[in-house]
Short mmCIF file of C-alpha atoms and ligand atoms in Angstrom, two decimals:
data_model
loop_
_atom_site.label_atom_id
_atom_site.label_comp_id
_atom_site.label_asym_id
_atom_site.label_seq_id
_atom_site.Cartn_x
_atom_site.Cartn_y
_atom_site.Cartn_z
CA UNK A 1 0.00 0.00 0.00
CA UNK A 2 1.29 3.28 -0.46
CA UNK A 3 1.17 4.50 2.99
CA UNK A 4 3.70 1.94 4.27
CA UNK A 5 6.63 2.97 5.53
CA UNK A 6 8.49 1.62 7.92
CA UNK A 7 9.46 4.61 10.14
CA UNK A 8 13.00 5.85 11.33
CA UNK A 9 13.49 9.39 12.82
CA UNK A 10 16.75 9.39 10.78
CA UNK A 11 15.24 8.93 7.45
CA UNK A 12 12.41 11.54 8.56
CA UNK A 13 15.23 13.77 9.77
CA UNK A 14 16.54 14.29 6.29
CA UNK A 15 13.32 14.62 4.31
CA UNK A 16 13.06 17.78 6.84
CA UNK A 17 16.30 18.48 5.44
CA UNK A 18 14.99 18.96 2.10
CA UNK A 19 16.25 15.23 1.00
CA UNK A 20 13.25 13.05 0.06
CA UNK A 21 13.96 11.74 -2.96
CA UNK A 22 12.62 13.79 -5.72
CA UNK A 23 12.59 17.21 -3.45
CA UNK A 24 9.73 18.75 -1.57
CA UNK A 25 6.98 18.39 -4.46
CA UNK A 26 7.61 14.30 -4.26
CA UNK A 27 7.25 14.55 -0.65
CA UNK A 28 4.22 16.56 -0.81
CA UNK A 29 2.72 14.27 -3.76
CA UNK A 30 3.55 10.93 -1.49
CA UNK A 31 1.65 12.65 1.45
CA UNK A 32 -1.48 13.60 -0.71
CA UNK A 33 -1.53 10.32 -1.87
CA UNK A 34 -1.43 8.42 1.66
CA UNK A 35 -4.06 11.36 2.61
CA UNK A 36 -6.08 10.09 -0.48
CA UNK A 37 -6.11 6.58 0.51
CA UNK A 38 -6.33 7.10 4.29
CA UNK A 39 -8.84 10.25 5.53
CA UNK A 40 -9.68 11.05 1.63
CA UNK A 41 -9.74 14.47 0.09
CA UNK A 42 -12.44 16.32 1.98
CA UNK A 43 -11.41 19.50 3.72
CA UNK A 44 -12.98 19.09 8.01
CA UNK A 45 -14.12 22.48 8.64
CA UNK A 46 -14.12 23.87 12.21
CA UNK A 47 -15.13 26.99 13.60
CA UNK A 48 -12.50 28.49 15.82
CA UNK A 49 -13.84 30.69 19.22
CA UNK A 50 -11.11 32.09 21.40
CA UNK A 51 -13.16 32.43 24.27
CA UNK A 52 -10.58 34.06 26.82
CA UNK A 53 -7.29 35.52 26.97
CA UNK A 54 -6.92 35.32 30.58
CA UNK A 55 -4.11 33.15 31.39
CA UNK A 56 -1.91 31.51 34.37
CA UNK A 57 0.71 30.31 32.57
CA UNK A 58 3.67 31.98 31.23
CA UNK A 59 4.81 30.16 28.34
CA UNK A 60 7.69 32.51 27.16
CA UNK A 61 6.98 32.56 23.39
CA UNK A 62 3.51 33.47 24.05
CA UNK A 63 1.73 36.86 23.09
CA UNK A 64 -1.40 36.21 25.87
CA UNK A 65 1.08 34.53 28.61
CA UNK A 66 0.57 35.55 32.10
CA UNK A 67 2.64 38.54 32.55
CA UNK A 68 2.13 39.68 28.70
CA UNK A 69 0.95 43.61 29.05
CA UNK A 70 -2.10 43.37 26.78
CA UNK A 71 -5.90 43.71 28.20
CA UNK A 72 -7.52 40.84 28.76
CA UNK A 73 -11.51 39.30 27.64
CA UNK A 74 -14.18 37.14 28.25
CA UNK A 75 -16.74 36.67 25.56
CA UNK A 76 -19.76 37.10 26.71
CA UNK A 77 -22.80 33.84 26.90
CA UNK A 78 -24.09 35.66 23.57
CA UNK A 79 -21.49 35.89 21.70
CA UNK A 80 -20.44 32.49 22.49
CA UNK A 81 -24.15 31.40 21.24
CA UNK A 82 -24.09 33.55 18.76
CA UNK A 83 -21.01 31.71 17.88
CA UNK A 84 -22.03 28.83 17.71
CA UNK A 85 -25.28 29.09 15.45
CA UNK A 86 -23.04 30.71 13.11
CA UNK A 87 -20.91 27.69 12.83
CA UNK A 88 -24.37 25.81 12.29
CA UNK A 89 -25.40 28.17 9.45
CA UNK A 90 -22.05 28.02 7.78
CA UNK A 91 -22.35 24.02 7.68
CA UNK A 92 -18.88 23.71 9.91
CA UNK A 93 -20.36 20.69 12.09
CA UNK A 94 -17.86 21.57 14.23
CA UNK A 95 -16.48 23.97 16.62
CA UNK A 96 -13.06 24.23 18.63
CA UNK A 97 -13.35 26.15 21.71
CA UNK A 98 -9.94 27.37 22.63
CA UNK A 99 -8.89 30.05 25.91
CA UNK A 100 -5.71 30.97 28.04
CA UNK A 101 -5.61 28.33 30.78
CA UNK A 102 -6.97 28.84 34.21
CA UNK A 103 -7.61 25.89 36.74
CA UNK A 104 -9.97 27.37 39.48
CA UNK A 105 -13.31 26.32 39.86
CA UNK A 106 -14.81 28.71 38.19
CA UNK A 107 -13.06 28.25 34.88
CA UNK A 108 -13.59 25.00 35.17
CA UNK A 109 -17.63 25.16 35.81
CA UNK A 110 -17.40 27.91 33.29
CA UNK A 111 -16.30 25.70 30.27
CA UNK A 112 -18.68 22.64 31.43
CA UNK A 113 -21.57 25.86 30.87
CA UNK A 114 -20.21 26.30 27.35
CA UNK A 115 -20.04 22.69 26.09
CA UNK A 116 -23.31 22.02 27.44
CA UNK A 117 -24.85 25.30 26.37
CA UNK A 118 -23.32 24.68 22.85
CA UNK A 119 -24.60 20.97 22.39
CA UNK A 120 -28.32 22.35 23.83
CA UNK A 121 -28.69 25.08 21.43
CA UNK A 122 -27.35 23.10 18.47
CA UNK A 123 -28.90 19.69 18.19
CA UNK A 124 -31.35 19.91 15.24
CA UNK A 125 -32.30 17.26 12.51
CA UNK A 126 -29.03 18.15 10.80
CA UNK A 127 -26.96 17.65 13.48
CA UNK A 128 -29.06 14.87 15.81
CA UNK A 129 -25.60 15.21 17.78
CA UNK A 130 -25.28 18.94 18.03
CA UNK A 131 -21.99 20.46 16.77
CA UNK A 132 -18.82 18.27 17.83
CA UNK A 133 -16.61 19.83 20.09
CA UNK A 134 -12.89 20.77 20.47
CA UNK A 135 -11.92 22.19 23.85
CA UNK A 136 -8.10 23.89 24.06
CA UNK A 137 -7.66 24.78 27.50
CA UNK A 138 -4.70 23.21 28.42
CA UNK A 139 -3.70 21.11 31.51
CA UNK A 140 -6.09 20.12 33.59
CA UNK A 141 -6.64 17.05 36.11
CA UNK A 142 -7.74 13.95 34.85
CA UNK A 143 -11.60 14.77 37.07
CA UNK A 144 -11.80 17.90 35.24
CA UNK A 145 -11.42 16.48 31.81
CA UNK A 146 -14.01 13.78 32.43
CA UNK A 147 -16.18 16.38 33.50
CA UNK A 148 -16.02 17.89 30.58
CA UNK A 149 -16.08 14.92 28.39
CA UNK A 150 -19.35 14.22 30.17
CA UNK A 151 -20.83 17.62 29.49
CA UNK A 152 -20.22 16.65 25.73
CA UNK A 153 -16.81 17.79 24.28
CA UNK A 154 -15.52 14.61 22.37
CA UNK A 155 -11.80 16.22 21.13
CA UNK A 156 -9.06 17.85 23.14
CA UNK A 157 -6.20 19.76 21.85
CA UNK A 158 -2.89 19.92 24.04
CA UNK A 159 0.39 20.77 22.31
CA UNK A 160 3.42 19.41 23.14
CA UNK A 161 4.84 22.32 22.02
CA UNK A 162 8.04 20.15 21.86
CA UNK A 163 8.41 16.45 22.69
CA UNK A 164 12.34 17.52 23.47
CA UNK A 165 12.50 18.24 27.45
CA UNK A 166 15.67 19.98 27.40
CA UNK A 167 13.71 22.20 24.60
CA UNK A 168 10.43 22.52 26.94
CA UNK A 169 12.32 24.01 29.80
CA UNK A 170 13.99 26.48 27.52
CA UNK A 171 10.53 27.68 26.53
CA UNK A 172 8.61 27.61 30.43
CA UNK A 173 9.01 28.76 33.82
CA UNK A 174 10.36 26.08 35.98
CA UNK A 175 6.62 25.23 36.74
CA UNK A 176 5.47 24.37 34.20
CA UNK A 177 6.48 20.53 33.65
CA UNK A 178 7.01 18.63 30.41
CA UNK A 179 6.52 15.57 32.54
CA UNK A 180 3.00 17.24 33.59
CA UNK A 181 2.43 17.94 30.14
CA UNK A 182 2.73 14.63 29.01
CA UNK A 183 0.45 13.10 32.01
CA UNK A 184 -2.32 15.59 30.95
CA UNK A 185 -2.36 14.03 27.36
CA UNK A 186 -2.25 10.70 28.71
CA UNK A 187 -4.83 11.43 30.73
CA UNK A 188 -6.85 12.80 27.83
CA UNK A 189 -6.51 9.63 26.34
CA UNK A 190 -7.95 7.52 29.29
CA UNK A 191 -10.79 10.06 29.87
CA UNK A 192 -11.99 8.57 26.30
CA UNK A 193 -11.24 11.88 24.04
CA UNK A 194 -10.07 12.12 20.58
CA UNK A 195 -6.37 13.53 20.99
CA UNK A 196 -4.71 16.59 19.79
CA UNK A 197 -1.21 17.26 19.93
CA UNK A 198 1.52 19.10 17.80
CA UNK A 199 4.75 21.52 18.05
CA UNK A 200 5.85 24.82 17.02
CA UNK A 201 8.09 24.62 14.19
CA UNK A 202 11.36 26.89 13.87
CA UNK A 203 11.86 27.33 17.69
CA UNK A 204 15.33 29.19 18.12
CA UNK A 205 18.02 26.06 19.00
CA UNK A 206 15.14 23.30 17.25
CA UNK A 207 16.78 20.71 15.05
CA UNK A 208 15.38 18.85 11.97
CA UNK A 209 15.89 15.88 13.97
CA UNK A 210 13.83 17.18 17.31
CA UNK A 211 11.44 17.63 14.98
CA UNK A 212 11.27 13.68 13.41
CA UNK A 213 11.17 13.05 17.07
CA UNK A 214 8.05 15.20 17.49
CA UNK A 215 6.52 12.63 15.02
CA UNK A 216 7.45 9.74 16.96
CA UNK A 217 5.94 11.96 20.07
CA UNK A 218 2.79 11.88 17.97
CA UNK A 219 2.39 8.08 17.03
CA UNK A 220 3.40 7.06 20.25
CA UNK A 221 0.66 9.07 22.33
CA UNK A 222 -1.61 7.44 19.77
CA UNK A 223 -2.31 11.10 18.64
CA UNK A 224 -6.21 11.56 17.17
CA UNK A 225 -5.25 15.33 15.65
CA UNK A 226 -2.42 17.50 15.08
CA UNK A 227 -2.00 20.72 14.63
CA UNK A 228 1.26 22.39 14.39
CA UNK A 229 2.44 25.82 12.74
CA UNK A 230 5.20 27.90 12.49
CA UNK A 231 7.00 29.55 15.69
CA UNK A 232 6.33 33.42 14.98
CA UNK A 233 8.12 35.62 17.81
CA UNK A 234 5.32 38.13 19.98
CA UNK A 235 6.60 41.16 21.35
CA UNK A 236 4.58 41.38 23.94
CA UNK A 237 6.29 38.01 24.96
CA UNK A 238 9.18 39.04 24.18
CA UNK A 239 9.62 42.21 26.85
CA UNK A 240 7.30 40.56 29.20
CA UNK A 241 9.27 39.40 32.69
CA UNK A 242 9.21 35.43 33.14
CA UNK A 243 6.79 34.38 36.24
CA UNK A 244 8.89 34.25 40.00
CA UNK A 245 11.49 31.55 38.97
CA UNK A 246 12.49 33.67 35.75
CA UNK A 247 13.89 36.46 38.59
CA UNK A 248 11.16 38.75 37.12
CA UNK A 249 13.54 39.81 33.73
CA UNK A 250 12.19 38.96 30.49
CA UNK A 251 13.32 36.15 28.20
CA UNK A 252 16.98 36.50 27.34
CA UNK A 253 16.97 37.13 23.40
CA UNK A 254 18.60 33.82 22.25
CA UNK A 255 15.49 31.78 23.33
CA UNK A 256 13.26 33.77 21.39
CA UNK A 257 14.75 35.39 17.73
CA UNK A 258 14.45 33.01 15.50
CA UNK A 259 17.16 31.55 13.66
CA UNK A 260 15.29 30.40 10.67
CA UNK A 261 13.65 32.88 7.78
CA UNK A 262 10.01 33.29 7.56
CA UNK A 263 10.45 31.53 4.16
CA UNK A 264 12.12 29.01 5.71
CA UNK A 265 10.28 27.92 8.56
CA UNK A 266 7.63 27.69 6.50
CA UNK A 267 9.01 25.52 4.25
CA UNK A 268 9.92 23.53 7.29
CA UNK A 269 6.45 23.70 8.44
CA UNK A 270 4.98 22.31 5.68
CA UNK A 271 7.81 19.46 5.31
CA UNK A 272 6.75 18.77 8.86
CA UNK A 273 2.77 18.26 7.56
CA UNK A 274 3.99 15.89 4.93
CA UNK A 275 6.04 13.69 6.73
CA UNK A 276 3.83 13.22 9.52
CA UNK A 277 0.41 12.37 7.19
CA UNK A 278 3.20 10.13 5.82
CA UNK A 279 4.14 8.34 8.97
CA UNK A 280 0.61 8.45 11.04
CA UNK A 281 -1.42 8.23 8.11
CA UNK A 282 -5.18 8.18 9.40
CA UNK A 283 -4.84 11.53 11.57
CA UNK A 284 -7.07 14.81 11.18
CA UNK A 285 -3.72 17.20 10.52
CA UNK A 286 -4.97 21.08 10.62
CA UNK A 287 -3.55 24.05 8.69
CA UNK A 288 -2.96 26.29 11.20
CA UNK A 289 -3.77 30.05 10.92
CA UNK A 290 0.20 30.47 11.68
CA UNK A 291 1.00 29.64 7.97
CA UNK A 292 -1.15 31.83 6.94
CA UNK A 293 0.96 34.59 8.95
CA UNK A 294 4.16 33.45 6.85
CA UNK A 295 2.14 33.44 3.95
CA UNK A 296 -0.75 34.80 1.83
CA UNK A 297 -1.60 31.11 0.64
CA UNK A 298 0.35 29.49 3.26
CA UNK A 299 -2.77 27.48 4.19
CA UNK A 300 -3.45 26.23 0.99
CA UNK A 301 0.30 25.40 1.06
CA UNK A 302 -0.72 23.26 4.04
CA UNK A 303 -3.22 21.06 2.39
CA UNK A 304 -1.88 20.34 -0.61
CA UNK A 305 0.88 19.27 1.89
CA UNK A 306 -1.43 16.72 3.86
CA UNK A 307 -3.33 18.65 6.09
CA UNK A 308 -7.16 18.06 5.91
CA UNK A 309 -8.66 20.30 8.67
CA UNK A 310 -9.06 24.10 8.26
CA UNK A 311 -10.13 26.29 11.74
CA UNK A 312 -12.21 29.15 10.64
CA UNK A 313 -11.79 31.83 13.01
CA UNK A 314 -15.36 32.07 14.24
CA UNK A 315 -14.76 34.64 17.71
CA UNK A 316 -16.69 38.39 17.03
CA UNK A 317 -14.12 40.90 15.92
CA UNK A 318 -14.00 43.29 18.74
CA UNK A 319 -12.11 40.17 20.85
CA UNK A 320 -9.52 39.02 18.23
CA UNK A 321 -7.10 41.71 18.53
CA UNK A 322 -7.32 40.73 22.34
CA UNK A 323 -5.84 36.79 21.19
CA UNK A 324 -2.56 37.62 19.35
CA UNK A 325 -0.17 34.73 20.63
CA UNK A 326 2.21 35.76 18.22
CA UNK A 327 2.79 39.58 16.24
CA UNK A 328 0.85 39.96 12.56
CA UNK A 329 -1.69 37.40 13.75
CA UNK A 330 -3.89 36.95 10.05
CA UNK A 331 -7.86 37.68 9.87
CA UNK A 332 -7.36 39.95 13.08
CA UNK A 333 -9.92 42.79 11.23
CA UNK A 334 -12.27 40.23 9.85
CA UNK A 335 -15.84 40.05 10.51
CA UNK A 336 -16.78 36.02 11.05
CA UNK A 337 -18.88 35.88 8.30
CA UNK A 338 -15.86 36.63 6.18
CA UNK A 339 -13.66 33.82 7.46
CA UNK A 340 -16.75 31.42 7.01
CA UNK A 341 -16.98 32.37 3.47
CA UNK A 342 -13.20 32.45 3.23
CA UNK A 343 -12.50 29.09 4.27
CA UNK A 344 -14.09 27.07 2.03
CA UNK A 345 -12.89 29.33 -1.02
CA UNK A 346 -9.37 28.89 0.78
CA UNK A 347 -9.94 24.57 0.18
CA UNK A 348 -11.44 25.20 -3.34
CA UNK A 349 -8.47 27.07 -4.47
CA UNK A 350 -5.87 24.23 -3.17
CA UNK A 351 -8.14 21.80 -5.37
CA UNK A 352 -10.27 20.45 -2.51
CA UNK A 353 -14.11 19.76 -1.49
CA UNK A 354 -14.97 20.20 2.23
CA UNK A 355 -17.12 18.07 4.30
CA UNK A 356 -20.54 20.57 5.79
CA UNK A 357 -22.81 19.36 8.64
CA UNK A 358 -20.95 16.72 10.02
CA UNK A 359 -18.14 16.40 12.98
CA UNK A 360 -15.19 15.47 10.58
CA UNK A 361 -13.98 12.85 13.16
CA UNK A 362 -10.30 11.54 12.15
CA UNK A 363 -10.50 7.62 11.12
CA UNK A 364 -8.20 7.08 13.12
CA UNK A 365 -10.27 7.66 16.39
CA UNK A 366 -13.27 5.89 15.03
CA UNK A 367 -11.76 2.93 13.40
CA UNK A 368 -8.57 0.87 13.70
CA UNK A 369 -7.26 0.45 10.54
CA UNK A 370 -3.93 2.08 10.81
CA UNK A 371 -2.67 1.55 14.29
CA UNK A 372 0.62 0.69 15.66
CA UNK A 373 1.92 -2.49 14.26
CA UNK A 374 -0.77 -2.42 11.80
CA UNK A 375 1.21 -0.58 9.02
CA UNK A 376 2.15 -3.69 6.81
N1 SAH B 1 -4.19 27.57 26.51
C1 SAH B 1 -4.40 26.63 25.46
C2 SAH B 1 -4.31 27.19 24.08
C3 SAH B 1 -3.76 28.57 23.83
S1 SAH B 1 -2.27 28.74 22.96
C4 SAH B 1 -3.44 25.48 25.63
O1 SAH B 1 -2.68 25.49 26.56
O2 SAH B 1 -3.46 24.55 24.88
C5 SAH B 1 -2.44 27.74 21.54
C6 SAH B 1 -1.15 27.43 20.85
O3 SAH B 1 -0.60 28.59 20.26
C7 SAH B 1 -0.04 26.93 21.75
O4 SAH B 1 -0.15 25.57 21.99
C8 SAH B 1 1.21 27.28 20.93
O5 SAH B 1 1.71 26.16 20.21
C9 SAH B 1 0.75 28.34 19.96
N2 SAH B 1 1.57 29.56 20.12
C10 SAH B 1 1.69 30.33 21.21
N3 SAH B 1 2.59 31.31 20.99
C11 SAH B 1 3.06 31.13 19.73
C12 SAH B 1 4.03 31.81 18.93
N4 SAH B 1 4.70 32.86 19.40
N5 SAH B 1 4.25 31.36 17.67
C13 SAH B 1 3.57 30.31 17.20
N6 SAH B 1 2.65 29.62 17.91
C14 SAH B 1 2.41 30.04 19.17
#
């Protein structure tokens, strides 16, 4: 078949290089055509709402991190519905509900109001289920996920950001724990949701071979989703000072200019998409709004790459300038209705039909035709 490969992080390493054999349009070609076989074609639309920028952590390379001077929002029960039944009217099927990460009580009985209110307002003969549901709110304990998986949210997205520790504790305060980090997604797992992981790409100090161990991250997590982008520096990150254990001075400069072009992290980026559609296979892989920073068409880039899953940015216009996690954010003046138009235009152009009215669930997490030790 043609997605078998047998997989080794050395091989991967150099196709990140630029060394699959026939160049980056063979790679690309190969990862359509394992795409084609395994998830098919169709474009999974769904409709991003950035709920909150309120935060507790202080993830260093982050534009909405904790001690980040920017002013901070909470959409409103009406916008979120109003949200929500414009995902319905657009045909997305689906909605990802993403926010800074708090842990209190609150928060946490806060988000089990939105799921539920969401699925309530949106079941209908078209969607007997209601929209599906993405949360992204980071780590959580294992009692609040199933709470929430419970009150209806089926997928969870939780970055990695990179599987390399050494790399992790470059990029967060002391307190924040890649062995935490890892927990939480295992936990994810056990709580019964569909998993989402992924990386930044182009992290100052990252190697192409950190990043074919990111893929190995992935498949061995028994990753659902992923959705990676570019690393694109904030400057509100930049010249904000690191939580207690950072001494209060910001990030020293080395951990956060980039040492790759724009041109050529995306380039990595999208070498990244290809190889890991190649070795997962069966995942949902999302081009990320970040490409789109890079580049005009940098989404379209990522889908003719082997993405399948485009995030509409669905949250009312007066918040998004309030959720910048890194500078020249894309779509920051648009009205929703123009992303939900966009969107599918965006697909069309990269050759592609999109799936309306229906969750978009990976194969992967609802059958078991590609699993580990299953690849022959
Ligand atoms: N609080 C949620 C989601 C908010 S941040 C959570 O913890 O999952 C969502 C993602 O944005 C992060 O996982 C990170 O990979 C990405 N991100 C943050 N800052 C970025 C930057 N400067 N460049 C590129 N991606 C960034």
């Amino acid at each position: 078949m043609t997605h078998a490969h047998a997989i080794d992080s050395r091989e991967v390493a150099a196709w990140l290089k630029g060394a699959y054999p026939g160049g980056d349009a063979a790679l690309f070609a190969q990862a359509r055509l394992v795409q084609d076989e395994l998830v098919g074609p169709e474009v999974r639309l769904r409709g991003l709402l950035e709920v909150s920028n309120y935060c507790g952590c202080d993830c260093l390379y982050c534009g909405i991190r904790r001690n980040a001077a920017v002013p901070r929002f909470d959409l409103s029960d009406a916008d979120i519905g109003a949200a929500a039944d414009q995902c319905v009217a657009a045909g997305f099927g689906s909605m990802t509900v993403q926010a800074g990460e708090r842990r209190d009580q609150a928060f946490v009985e806060r988000v089990t109001g939105i799921v539920t209110a969401i699925k309530e307002r949106t079941r209908s003969e078209r969607l007997p289920e209601g929209l599906g549901i993405t949360l992204s709110v980071g780590e959580q304990s294992t009692s609040v996920y199933s709470q929430w998986r419970a009150a209806g949210a089926h997928r969870y997205l939780l970055r990695i950001e990179t599987s390399d520790p050494d790399l992790f504790a470059r990029l967060h305060p002391a307190r924040q724990r890649y062995e935490t980090r890892v927990a939480a997604l295992r936990s994810l797992k056990a709580t019964g949701f569909q998993l989402g992981t992924g990386v930044m790409i182009g992290i100052p100090g990252q190697s192409e071979e950190q990043l074919a161990a990111d893929i190995i991250f992935f498949r061995d997590v028994d990753a659902d989703m992923i959705g990676m982008g570019p690393y694109i520096p904030s400057r509100a990150a930049m010249f904000a000072p690191v939580s207690a254990d950072g001494g209060g001075a910001p990030p020293s400069a080395d951990v956060l200019t980039p040492d790759r072009s724009p041109r050529e992290r995306l380039r990595l980026t999208l070498r990244m998409i290809a190889a890991t559609r190649i070795v997962l296979g069966d995942v949902n892989i999302a081009a990320t709004t970040a490409l789109q920073a890079l580049s005009a068409t940098g989404r379209e880039a990522g889908l003719r790459a082997g993405a399948n899953v485009l995030m509409p940015i669905v949250t009312p216009v007066q918040a998004r300038g309030g959720y910048q996690l890194y500078d020249g954010k894309p779509c920051v003046d648009e009205e929703s209705a123009a992303c939900a138009a966009c969107t599918p235009w965006r697909a069309a152009r990269a050759g592609r039909p999109v799936i309306r009215d229906a969750w978009g669930d990976a194969p992967h997490a609802t059958t078991s035709a590609y699993r580990k030790g299953d690849q022959s």
